[in-house]
């Protein structure tokens, strides 16, 4: 939570208050030796009031695009390209003592609170016990980090500068003053890179004073944003302070976090009309050639220069604003609709395709849950744009062009294309299946002149897959004006932060109690331990052989001094033992602990089997098949696997076969603690199956085959079959289900549980055979014969019912009464058939039929002039019931009657 007052300034702790405080002491927080040597002076912007530094004595404005148009765009731009520019840029920093490191995944597995990587500094942030720390492989360093953000979706393709994925070239120096460097060196490097590599003129550069802060203000500091030609090129953040427990103090190890927007640097350096033309030149050429789009970049630039100062994600009507901007730029409505809008679509498609390629390559999937929700939104935008503007292209060729344009920077991208094409094919089928229904829904909205509120926009997308683009497209095709809500995408996109469910535990205060020594990692099942706390049926010991429930593995059971242990939980590494009944243990006394070894062995077998199933799923399905959840119990275990379609029987069998092949060929399990940085470096981020492990020294479980080849490595706090691999036996999949969009659950048994399962199955087969009077070997054939006979009986029964319904309806339809209300002891299906036959034979009648259990149906004939639902509600008393629970329409209503 943000504290009420900052004890240093006395103000509310906000970015505005910090900016005001820091600006009062510019020499302490913003001035640098380079500003003095190069003649930069401090001024206040006459438009926005912000303070800035400039070498241009005549300058009045700070250089922000809100007050200054783009002046770097050239009539004859130079094609530079990302890779060519990155080569020069990275070499500059390498010569200045920076290590150039590879990017981290865009799926932020090491941060359980975030779906995607949204900034380069996130690569090195690690959370432990609620505190932020840093882990890094070099200091100082530069990383070309691809970042994903979805808050700018309406701007993408329109303003000329917004992306859903962008490369943040992260220039980072840690641990100042012990290591790294601070403000003087940062701005010296910054200025030299801007003038020598980026191509900015000294007099055009401005540095605007600002503040950076974590969302909770746990860390913050001053920042200097560098602009040139109306474009922000880089933000220099100096993380100087921390705030914790009401105390604000300077960090012992300060951090320089410089974020260079690489796409903007290339755009500035090349001088193209838009950033998209600089970054996606070959991809756009392909899209335009295949779809027949005739781009007019100069015409587009007129509009982009107007919209570059507008954030369309924060405006009321994007279409109206664009039209006004087009009019101001002298662009006709015809040119806007026929030239500009198809260009905007092509720009958005190129951006969205790149975002999806990075995300899917790194293991994410479009879905309706988590971060995959936003991926599906932009994929459906591609489909909408293709449909609306008749953009025909080979998606595989487009992805190939995009990956090849960055092959030296990101050689791994090419490996994700095949999988992405499979996903696109499945997602397109889903899209097309819902399209007709979606269009009918939009037609209804248009016909009823309904307002689309932000909440309705969210429901339309989540229930029908309807995007704002599809609504606009359908409305325009019908010549209708339909107002899309303010911030339409803000109402449907998911935020960057992942929501984690918190599991409640016993309400025991463990503060002041030492962490429990964990004997179970040494496979101990007996101990004599000292009692540290005893309340009712809960006991805390100084050391314990009992494994506490964690990571999906159920807790050990057993006894403490003969009293049964029925559950074990951990709070802040203090282990709580729940007993079957209250004990009389005294604090300081010694008690004997004994673990149920049969239960322990079964849990071990299922846990190691789960790791093997996880490895097998990735081998069979692809590296996107992350473990999204798991449970290891006594009778069975399950694993939740990410996949873009429901698993087929063939895939399930292949996963089971692969997992068992590991066991048949022999495995070796190793468990040991390892520094997190070393584990990530050695095994990659696949160690974080399920979620990130917020500890600096995670326990790594490695499984090898007998030739020493790695099968699986995961950060895991469970107990495994190290040295006792044979207890796993064989793994048998016993069930599967689609539990969420994009996630399948596989249930399986191993070890002794498999023996019990097969015995139970055999007993059931014998009983079923006895009931059917056949041998177990002939059970399948016998069941098939019984099924065939049942189908014949069912047909005869339905035919008989249809005849009965017709006969009863004939009698009732010939009655003089127009309103037929009858109690008839038939099932709801039969009642519905009778009522339907009545009103078809006599369209002027309304039929209300019910039975003694309360099933009721009411159908009105087409000429009856009666509202069925209203009639049912008005005639409840005639049924001798008191209340109706159900629903319906003017034509038909049905449900249950209550007494």
Short mmCIF file of C-alpha atoms in Angstrom, two decimals, residues 380 383-384 387 428-442 464-466 470 474:
data_model
loop_
_atom_site.label_atom_id
_atom_site.label_comp_id
_atom_site.label_asym_id
_atom_site.label_seq_id
_atom_site.Cartn_x
_atom_site.Cartn_y
_atom_site.Cartn_z
CA UNK A 380 -8.60 -12.08 -33.72
CA UNK A 383 -8.54 -12.09 -38.63
CA UNK A 384 -10.89 -9.08 -38.47
CA UNK A 387 -11.72 -10.04 -43.49
CA UNK A 428 -9.13 -19.40 -37.22
CA UNK A 429 -11.59 -22.30 -37.22
CA UNK A 430 -12.84 -21.23 -33.80
CA UNK A 431 -13.12 -17.66 -35.04
CA UNK A 432 -15.09 -18.68 -38.14
CA UNK A 433 -17.39 -20.92 -36.09
CA UNK A 434 -18.37 -17.96 -33.90
CA UNK A 435 -18.41 -15.34 -36.66
CA UNK A 436 -21.97 -15.87 -37.94
CA UNK A 437 -23.34 -15.89 -34.41
CA UNK A 438 -21.31 -12.78 -33.60
CA UNK A 439 -22.66 -10.94 -36.66
CA UNK A 440 -26.24 -11.84 -35.68
CA UNK A 441 -25.58 -10.45 -32.20
CA UNK A 442 -24.25 -7.19 -33.67
CA UNK A 464 -19.03 -14.15 -28.45
CA UNK A 465 -15.42 -13.31 -29.41
CA UNK A 466 -16.60 -9.92 -30.72
CA UNK A 470 -15.75 -6.47 -35.92
CA UNK A 474 -20.50 -4.85 -39.47
#
